[in-house]
Amino acid sequence: MSFDRIREKLNILADAAKYDVSCSSSGGTRKNNNKGLGDSHSSGICHTYTEDGRCVSLLKILLTNHCIYDCLFCVSRKSNDVKRAAFTVDEVVELTMNFYRRNYIEGLFLSSGIFKNADFTMERLLLVCKKLRLEQNYNGYIHLKTIPGASDELIKEAGLYADRMSINLEMPTEAGLKLLAPEKSHADVIKPLDFVQKNIAQFSADKKLIKHVPKFVPAGQSTQMVIGATPESDKDIMYTANAFYKNFSLKRVYYSGYVPISDDTRMPVLGTQPPLLRENRLYQTDWLMRFYGFKVQEILNDANPNLDIDIDPKLSWAIRNMQHFPIDINKADYKMILRIPGIGVMSAQKIVQARKFGKLRIDQLKKMGVAYNRAKHFITCVDSPYQLKDYQGTQIKAFILAESHSKYLKTDSNQLILF
Amino acid sequence: MIYVFDGSLPGLLTAVFEWFERKPGLVVLKSKDAFQPEAFTEVFFVNNDAEKADRVWTGLQKKIKKEWLRKFYCSYLSEIPEAYQHLFQFTIYIFQNEKGAEANYGNNDVMALSKYAKSVEREKHRMEAFIRFQKTGDGMFYASIDPDFNVLPLITNHFKNRYADQQWIIYDLKRKYGLHYDLNTVEEISIDFSADVNKKNPAAILMDEKEELYSLLWKDYFKSANIVARKNTKLHVKHVPKRYWKYLTEKQLG
């Protein structure tokens, strides 16, 4: 392969893949027991970060950016005037192996534009996986895109070699998707997601009965929604996410702030700032649902269809529900402690362990990592100062905002003009 | 009263043994490198004793959970002078209390060890992420590092399991020792660099012929994966602090 041509291909096909934000390399369980290359790290490793602050863990590329579809939100759409390229199967294998050997990456993230048809594309993706696993003894991470419309046999076989599979919902609602990609529907995504999920369940059920069952997508499935290209509310987005977490046991839902790449009038104009703060608030909500025991309806509902921009969703929930506070750190359930603004999972765990040895004081809480200036409005501990009056939620919000320095204040104005 | 030990783990454990034998009350533990004689304080020099150290270690193993033995070891590897004092007091505290006392995050030494361990584990994780091998002409994958803490003992297994089919060397320039994997076992090595060798970047002539291509492709990839409209230098530097840039192929010019 010629030096310059392979560089050009990599530039084109990495550039086209970067809007897929999934970067996770966690959940892999593949061990290096064939004296080959690679060993999965259960928590994943971010090997570097690009200048936009996003982690680089996998070699994320498209096999090709030729595509028969014309989805408005996609940089590789048929009608877009961009340079096209395609890797050969061997080129992808060689790149992956050589990057992995130098400790640049945790593995491969392979996606593709649809050329010819779904099966033709899926076959080639599968071929890359098989070569890596069977010929190169490669045990590193593989995140593979399921190509909607590909045959069940191909998808099932791919699941034997990939660690994670994913299909993107693209738009949070069917209406949004129809607006920008009339050829596609959520049903196209749901069918293969469901098929893979049923197989994961089947394999893990077999595993309980039979000793040697091969791995099948051990790191589970994920999906992605583009945020801010279409006018959905945060409630629409998170209710969709919640449904997909529930129905398909997804490991992750990613929210990708739309970066304008089209001058079509149905979308935000070129040069509009991507909605980074909104994206951040959605991720915070996602975390509250997955790790903090919040129900999505508690955070977003008809009365509050959008997340606050100036404060995070946990604080926002707390000041709307002051009847639960103040919480006595020395007595309350772990579940309630988790709900206190300024206390995370780690400090909540430390609190419940430490209070068995004696009642906790403010200085101890601070040392454990509690953001006390925030938490103090919602808790009592042994030496909490006596509070003469009850503050309203809005007053507390003002206190906290007055002393916090949001890293996003600069971009605030950009956030509000979107809708 | 000051106890002075040689800075080794057996030394530290022996110090604990000696304390229990003498019960001298409050003691400050210092490594001999950090020790400066004071006029009015009594000094006791700890003599390493493998048997005594073993007894303390076995005692610790019985008293605290495995994850806490790891925290203990990590705190020791931090090489921070104050950490020795906390390790010393922590061990005494553990032996003087019922099993499970390490969960008392309200205790000063418990919290201190928890913090040291967190920093050391983070540095370990950073090395697993930021080490970049260069392939030399004889097929060896080489990387040099100078981590904040002595993390080589913690990363041995990770690299051994991962790169089982290639020979590699990871060399700690600051502590002047390294690890060499020869396709079977990992052994400690030390290299006598002659004065004119550039330890960070061995001469290109020693490199595998494809090395330049792959480092170039990686730099290209790093640039292509960036979304300019989302530029966030603050976040970038937070995740990859500048002191690590010297390791990173993608951060080198050209």
Coordinates of C-alpha atoms in Angstrom, one line a residue, chain A:
Chain A
M1 CA 0.0 0.0 0.0
S2 CA 1.3 3.4 -0.8
F3 CA 2.3 5.7 2.0
D4 CA 0.3 8.7 0.8
R5 CA -2.8 6.9 -0.2
I6 CA -3.2 5.1 3.1
R7 CA -2.8 8.5 4.9
E8 CA -5.4 10.0 2.7
K9 CA -7.9 7.2 3.3
L10 CA -7.4 7.3 7.0
N11 CA -8.0 11.0 7.1
I12 CA -11.2 10.7 5.1
L13 CA -12.6 7.7 6.9
A14 CA -11.6 8.9 10.4
D15 CA -13.1 12.3 9.8
A16 CA -16.3 10.8 8.6
A17 CA -16.6 8.5 11.7
K18 CA -15.9 11.1 14.3
Y19 CA -19.6 12.2 14.7
D20 CA -20.3 8.9 16.3
V21 CA -19.5 9.7 19.9
S22 CA -19.4 6.3 21.5
C23 CA -15.9 5.9 22.8
S24 CA -16.3 3.3 25.5
S25 CA -14.0 0.4 25.6
S26 CA -15.4 -1.1 28.8
G27 CA -17.3 -4.2 29.6
G28 CA -15.0 -6.4 27.5
T29 CA -14.3 -9.8 29.1
R30 CA -11.9 -11.2 26.5
K31 CA -8.8 -12.6 28.2
N32 CA -5.5 -13.2 26.4
N33 CA -5.3 -16.9 26.9
N34 CA -4.1 -17.8 23.4
K35 CA -0.8 -15.9 23.9
G36 CA -2.0 -13.6 21.3
L37 CA -2.3 -9.8 21.3
G38 CA -4.6 -7.9 23.6
D39 CA -6.5 -8.3 26.8
S40 CA -9.7 -6.5 27.7
H41 CA -9.6 -4.1 30.6
S42 CA -13.0 -4.3 32.3
S43 CA -13.2 -0.6 33.0
G44 CA -11.8 0.6 29.6
I45 CA -8.9 2.9 29.0
C46 CA -8.9 6.3 27.3
H47 CA -5.6 6.5 25.6
T48 CA -5.7 10.1 24.7
Y49 CA -8.1 13.1 24.3
T50 CA -8.6 15.2 21.2
E51 CA -8.4 19.0 21.5
D52 CA -12.2 19.1 21.8
G53 CA -11.8 17.2 25.1
R54 CA -13.3 13.9 23.9
C55 CA -11.6 10.7 24.8
V56 CA -9.9 8.5 22.2
S57 CA -10.0 4.9 23.1
L58 CA -10.7 3.1 19.9
L59 CA -9.6 3.5 16.3
K60 CA -12.9 4.8 15.1
I61 CA -13.2 4.6 11.3
L62 CA -15.6 3.8 8.5
L63 CA -14.9 1.0 6.2
T64 CA -16.1 3.3 3.5
N65 CA -18.0 6.6 3.3
H66 CA -19.7 5.7 0.0
C67 CA -23.4 5.5 0.9
I68 CA -26.6 4.9 -0.9
Y69 CA -28.6 6.9 1.6
D70 CA -29.2 10.6 1.8
C71 CA -29.8 11.4 5.5
L72 CA -29.6 15.1 6.0
F73 CA -27.8 15.0 9.3
C74 CA -25.0 12.8 8.0
V75 CA -21.8 14.0 6.6
S76 CA -21.5 11.0 4.3
R77 CA -24.9 11.4 2.7
K78 CA -25.1 10.6 -1.0
S79 CA -25.7 14.2 -2.1
N80 CA -22.9 15.7 -0.1
D81 CA -19.8 16.8 -2.1
V82 CA -17.0 15.1 -0.1
K83 CA -14.1 13.0 -1.0
R84 CA -14.9 9.3 -0.9
A85 CA -12.7 6.4 0.0
A86 CA -12.8 2.8 1.1
F87 CA -10.4 0.6 3.1
T88 CA -9.7 -2.9 2.1
V89 CA -10.3 -5.5 4.8
D90 CA -6.6 -6.1 5.2
E91 CA -5.8 -2.4 5.6
V92 CA -8.2 -2.2 8.6
V93 CA -6.7 -5.3 10.1
E94 CA -3.1 -4.0 9.7
L95 CA -3.9 -0.6 11.1
T96 CA -5.7 -2.0 14.1
M97 CA -2.9 -4.5 14.9
N98 CA -0.1 -1.9 14.6
F99 CA -1.9 0.8 16.6
Y100 CA -2.7 -1.7 19.3
R101 CA 0.8 -3.0 19.5
R102 CA 2.1 0.5 20.2
N103 CA -0.5 1.0 23.0
Y104 CA -2.3 3.8 21.0
I105 CA -5.7 2.2 21.3
E106 CA -7.9 -0.2 23.2
G107 CA -9.4 -1.6 20.0
L108 CA -11.4 -1.0 16.8
F109 CA -14.7 0.9 16.3
L110 CA -15.8 -0.1 12.8
S111 CA -18.7 1.5 11.1
S112 CA -19.5 2.0 7.4
G113 CA -21.6 3.8 4.9
I114 CA -24.0 1.5 3.1
F115 CA -22.6 0.5 -0.3
K116 CA -24.6 -1.7 -2.6
N117 CA -26.8 -3.1 0.1
A118 CA -27.0 -3.9 3.8
D119 CA -25.7 -7.5 3.5
F120 CA -22.8 -6.7 1.3
T121 CA -21.7 -4.1 3.8
M122 CA -22.2 -6.3 6.9
E123 CA -20.3 -9.1 5.2
R124 CA -17.2 -7.0 4.9
L125 CA -17.5 -5.7 8.5
L126 CA -17.8 -9.3 9.6
L127 CA -14.7 -10.3 7.6
V128 CA -12.6 -7.7 9.4
C129 CA -13.7 -9.1 12.8
K130 CA -13.0 -12.7 11.8
K131 CA -9.5 -11.9 10.4
L132 CA -8.6 -10.1 13.6
R133 CA -9.9 -12.8 15.9
L134 CA -9.1 -15.9 14.0
E135 CA -5.9 -15.1 12.0
Q136 CA -4.3 -12.5 14.2
N137 CA -5.2 -13.9 17.6
Y138 CA -6.4 -10.4 18.5
N139 CA -8.2 -10.1 21.9
G140 CA -8.6 -6.3 22.0
Y141 CA -11.9 -4.6 21.9
I142 CA -14.2 -4.5 18.9
H143 CA -17.2 -2.2 18.6
L144 CA -19.1 -3.0 15.5
K145 CA -22.0 -1.2 13.9
T146 CA -25.0 -3.4 13.2
I147 CA -26.1 -2.5 9.7
P148 CA -29.9 -2.2 9.7
G149 CA -31.4 -4.5 7.1
A150 CA -28.6 -7.0 7.2
S151 CA -29.6 -10.7 7.5
D152 CA -30.1 -12.3 10.9
E153 CA -27.3 -14.9 10.1
L154 CA -24.7 -12.2 9.4
I155 CA -25.7 -10.2 12.5
K156 CA -25.6 -13.3 14.7
E157 CA -22.2 -14.3 13.4
A158 CA -20.8 -10.9 13.9
G159 CA -22.0 -11.0 17.5
L160 CA -19.6 -13.9 18.1
Y161 CA -16.6 -11.7 17.4
A162 CA -17.6 -8.2 18.5
D163 CA -17.5 -7.0 22.1
R164 CA -20.1 -4.3 21.6
M165 CA -22.6 -3.7 18.8
S166 CA -24.6 -0.6 18.3
I167 CA -27.1 1.0 16.0
N168 CA -27.9 4.7 16.1
L169 CA -31.5 6.0 16.6
E170 CA -30.1 9.3 15.1
M171 CA -33.2 11.4 16.0
P172 CA -34.9 11.1 19.3
T173 CA -38.4 10.8 17.8
E174 CA -39.8 9.1 14.7
A175 CA -41.2 12.5 13.5
G176 CA -37.7 14.0 13.8
L177 CA -36.2 11.2 11.8
K178 CA -38.8 11.3 9.1
L179 CA -38.1 15.0 8.7
L180 CA -34.4 14.5 8.0
A181 CA -34.2 11.0 6.7
P182 CA -37.4 10.0 5.0
E183 CA -36.0 6.7 3.9
K184 CA -35.4 5.6 7.5
S185 CA -37.5 4.7 10.5
H186 CA -37.0 3.8 14.2
A187 CA -38.5 0.4 13.4
D188 CA -35.4 -0.4 11.2
V189 CA -33.3 0.2 14.3
I190 CA -35.5 -1.6 16.8
K191 CA -35.6 -4.9 14.9
P192 CA -31.9 -5.6 14.9
L193 CA -31.4 -4.2 18.4
D194 CA -34.1 -6.6 19.6
F195 CA -32.6 -9.5 17.7
V196 CA -29.2 -9.0 19.2
Q197 CA -30.7 -8.5 22.7
K198 CA -32.6 -11.7 22.4
N199 CA -29.5 -13.5 21.4
I200 CA -27.5 -12.0 24.3
A201 CA -30.2 -13.3 26.6
Q202 CA -30.2 -16.7 25.0
F203 CA -26.4 -17.1 25.2
S204 CA -26.3 -16.1 28.8
A205 CA -29.1 -18.5 29.7
D206 CA -27.2 -21.3 27.9
K207 CA -24.1 -20.4 29.9
K208 CA -25.9 -21.3 33.1
L209 CA -26.5 -24.8 31.7
I210 CA -23.5 -25.5 29.5
K211 CA -19.9 -24.8 30.4
H212 CA -18.4 -23.7 27.1
V213 CA -20.7 -21.2 25.5
P214 CA -18.9 -18.8 23.1
K215 CA -19.1 -15.1 24.0
F216 CA -21.8 -13.1 22.3
V217 CA -21.5 -9.3 22.4
P218 CA -20.2 -9.4 26.0
A219 CA -20.1 -5.7 26.3
G220 CA -23.7 -5.3 25.2
Q221 CA -25.4 -2.8 22.9
S222 CA -25.5 1.0 22.7
T223 CA -27.2 3.7 20.6
Q224 CA -26.9 7.4 19.8
M225 CA -29.2 10.3 19.4
V226 CA -28.4 13.6 17.7
I227 CA -29.4 16.5 19.8
G228 CA -30.5 19.9 18.6
A229 CA -30.9 19.1 14.9
T230 CA -34.7 18.7 15.3
P231 CA -37.0 20.5 17.9
E232 CA -37.5 17.7 20.5
S233 CA -37.8 18.6 24.2
D234 CA -35.4 17.2 26.7
K235 CA -38.4 15.2 28.0
D236 CA -38.8 13.6 24.5
I237 CA -35.2 12.7 24.4
M238 CA -34.9 11.2 27.9
Y239 CA -38.1 9.3 27.7
T240 CA -36.9 7.7 24.5
A241 CA -33.6 6.9 26.2
N242 CA -35.3 5.5 29.2
A243 CA -37.5 3.2 27.0
F244 CA -34.5 1.9 25.1
Y245 CA -32.6 1.3 28.3
K246 CA -35.5 -0.7 29.6
N247 CA -36.7 -2.5 26.5
F248 CA -33.3 -3.5 25.1
S249 CA -31.1 -3.5 28.2
L250 CA -28.7 -1.0 26.5
K251 CA -25.4 -0.4 28.1
R252 CA -25.3 3.2 27.0
V253 CA -27.3 5.8 25.2
Y254 CA -25.1 8.6 23.8
Y255 CA -26.3 12.1 23.1
S256 CA -24.4 13.9 20.4
G257 CA -24.9 17.7 20.1
Y258 CA -25.5 18.4 16.4
V259 CA -22.5 20.0 14.7
P260 CA -23.9 21.8 11.6
I261 CA -22.7 20.2 8.4
S262 CA -25.5 21.1 6.0
D263 CA -27.1 24.2 4.6
D264 CA -30.5 22.7 4.3
T265 CA -33.2 25.0 5.8
R266 CA -34.7 22.2 7.9
M267 CA -31.6 22.2 10.2
P268 CA -29.6 24.7 12.3
V269 CA -27.5 27.0 10.0
L270 CA -23.9 26.3 9.4
G271 CA -21.7 28.0 12.1
T272 CA -24.2 27.5 14.9
Q273 CA -22.4 26.4 18.0
P274 CA -23.1 22.8 18.9
P275 CA -25.4 22.7 22.0
L276 CA -22.6 21.5 24.4
L277 CA -24.3 22.6 27.6
R278 CA -27.5 20.9 26.8
E279 CA -25.7 17.8 25.9
N280 CA -23.9 17.9 29.2
R281 CA -27.3 18.3 31.1
L282 CA -28.7 15.3 29.2
Y283 CA -25.7 13.1 30.2
Q284 CA -26.1 14.3 33.8
T285 CA -29.7 13.1 33.7
D286 CA -28.7 9.8 32.1
W287 CA -26.3 9.3 35.1
L288 CA -29.0 10.2 37.6
M289 CA -31.2 7.5 36.1
R290 CA -28.5 4.8 35.9
F291 CA -26.5 5.4 39.1
Y292 CA -28.5 7.6 41.5
G293 CA -31.8 5.8 41.5
F294 CA -33.8 8.6 39.9
K295 CA -36.8 7.8 37.8
V296 CA -36.9 9.9 34.6
Q297 CA -40.4 11.2 35.5
E298 CA -39.0 12.8 38.6
I299 CA -36.6 14.9 36.6
L300 CA -38.6 15.6 33.4
N301 CA -42.4 15.8 33.2
D302 CA -45.1 17.9 31.7
A303 CA -44.5 20.6 34.2
N304 CA -40.7 20.6 33.5
P305 CA -40.3 19.4 29.9
N306 CA -36.8 20.9 29.6
L307 CA -33.7 20.7 31.9
D308 CA -32.5 23.9 33.6
I309 CA -29.5 25.4 31.8
D310 CA -28.1 27.3 34.8
I311 CA -28.1 24.4 37.3
D312 CA -27.6 20.7 37.1
P313 CA -30.6 18.3 37.1
K314 CA -29.9 16.9 40.6
L315 CA -29.8 20.4 42.2
S316 CA -32.9 21.3 40.1
W317 CA -34.8 18.3 41.5
A318 CA -33.7 19.1 45.1
I319 CA -34.9 22.7 45.0
R320 CA -38.3 21.6 43.6
N321 CA -38.6 19.0 46.3
M322 CA -37.5 20.8 49.5
Q323 CA -40.0 18.8 51.5
H324 CA -37.3 16.0 51.6
F325 CA -34.6 18.2 53.1
P326 CA -32.7 18.7 55.2
I327 CA -31.5 15.1 55.4
D328 CA -29.6 13.9 58.5
I329 CA -26.3 12.5 57.2
N330 CA -26.0 10.3 60.3
K331 CA -29.4 8.6 60.0
A332 CA -30.7 8.8 56.4
D333 CA -30.8 5.8 54.0
Y334 CA -28.0 5.5 51.5
K335 CA -30.6 6.1 48.8
M336 CA -31.6 9.5 50.2
I337 CA -27.9 10.5 50.7
L338 CA -27.3 9.8 47.0
R339 CA -30.0 12.4 46.2
I340 CA -28.2 15.2 48.0
P341 CA -26.7 17.8 45.7
G342 CA -22.9 17.9 46.3
I343 CA -22.6 14.2 47.3
G344 CA -21.6 11.6 44.7
V345 CA -21.6 7.8 44.8
M346 CA -18.1 7.6 46.3
S347 CA -18.7 10.0 49.1
A348 CA -22.2 8.5 49.8
Q349 CA -20.6 5.1 50.3
K350 CA -17.9 6.5 52.5
I351 CA -20.5 8.3 54.7
V352 CA -22.5 5.1 55.3
Q353 CA -19.4 3.2 56.2
A354 CA -17.8 5.9 58.4
R355 CA -20.9 6.7 60.4
K356 CA -20.9 3.3 62.0
F357 CA -17.8 4.5 63.9
G358 CA -19.3 7.7 65.3
K359 CA -21.4 10.6 64.2
L360 CA -19.9 12.6 61.4
R361 CA -18.8 16.3 61.5
I362 CA -18.5 18.8 58.8
D363 CA -14.7 18.6 58.5
Q364 CA -14.9 14.9 58.0
L365 CA -17.5 15.2 55.2
K366 CA -15.2 17.7 53.5
K367 CA -12.3 15.3 53.6
M368 CA -14.4 12.6 52.1
G369 CA -14.9 14.7 49.1
V370 CA -18.4 16.1 49.7
A371 CA -18.9 19.5 48.0
Y372 CA -19.9 21.0 51.2
N373 CA -20.8 24.5 50.0
R374 CA -23.5 22.9 47.9
A375 CA -24.5 20.1 50.2
K376 CA -24.8 22.3 53.3
H377 CA -28.2 23.7 52.2
F378 CA -29.6 20.1 52.2
I379 CA -28.1 18.3 55.2
T380 CA -27.6 18.3 58.9
C381 CA -24.7 16.6 60.7
V382 CA -23.5 16.8 64.3
D383 CA -22.0 20.3 64.1
S384 CA -24.3 21.9 61.5
P385 CA -24.9 25.5 62.5
Y386 CA -28.4 26.1 63.8
Q387 CA -30.7 27.4 61.1
L388 CA -33.2 29.9 62.2
K389 CA -35.2 30.2 59.1
D390 CA -36.2 27.9 56.3
Y391 CA -35.0 29.0 53.0
Q392 CA -37.1 28.6 49.8
G393 CA -35.7 26.5 47.0
T394 CA -35.3 29.6 44.8
Q395 CA -33.2 31.4 47.5
I396 CA -30.9 28.4 47.8
K397 CA -30.5 28.3 44.1
A398 CA -29.5 32.0 44.2
F399 CA -26.9 31.3 47.0
I400 CA -25.4 28.4 45.0
L401 CA -25.3 30.3 41.8
A402 CA -23.7 33.3 43.5
E403 CA -20.7 31.3 44.6
S404 CA -20.3 28.9 41.7
H405 CA -18.3 29.6 38.6
S406 CA -19.8 27.7 35.8
K407 CA -17.4 26.5 33.2
Y408 CA -20.1 27.1 30.6
L409 CA -21.0 30.7 31.4
K410 CA -19.2 31.8 28.3
T411 CA -21.3 29.7 26.1
D412 CA -24.6 30.4 27.7
S413 CA -25.8 32.9 25.1
N414 CA -25.2 30.3 22.4
Q415 CA -27.4 27.9 24.1
L416 CA -30.5 30.0 24.3
I417 CA -30.9 31.0 20.7
L418 CA -31.4 27.5 19.4
F419 CA -35.1 27.1 19.8

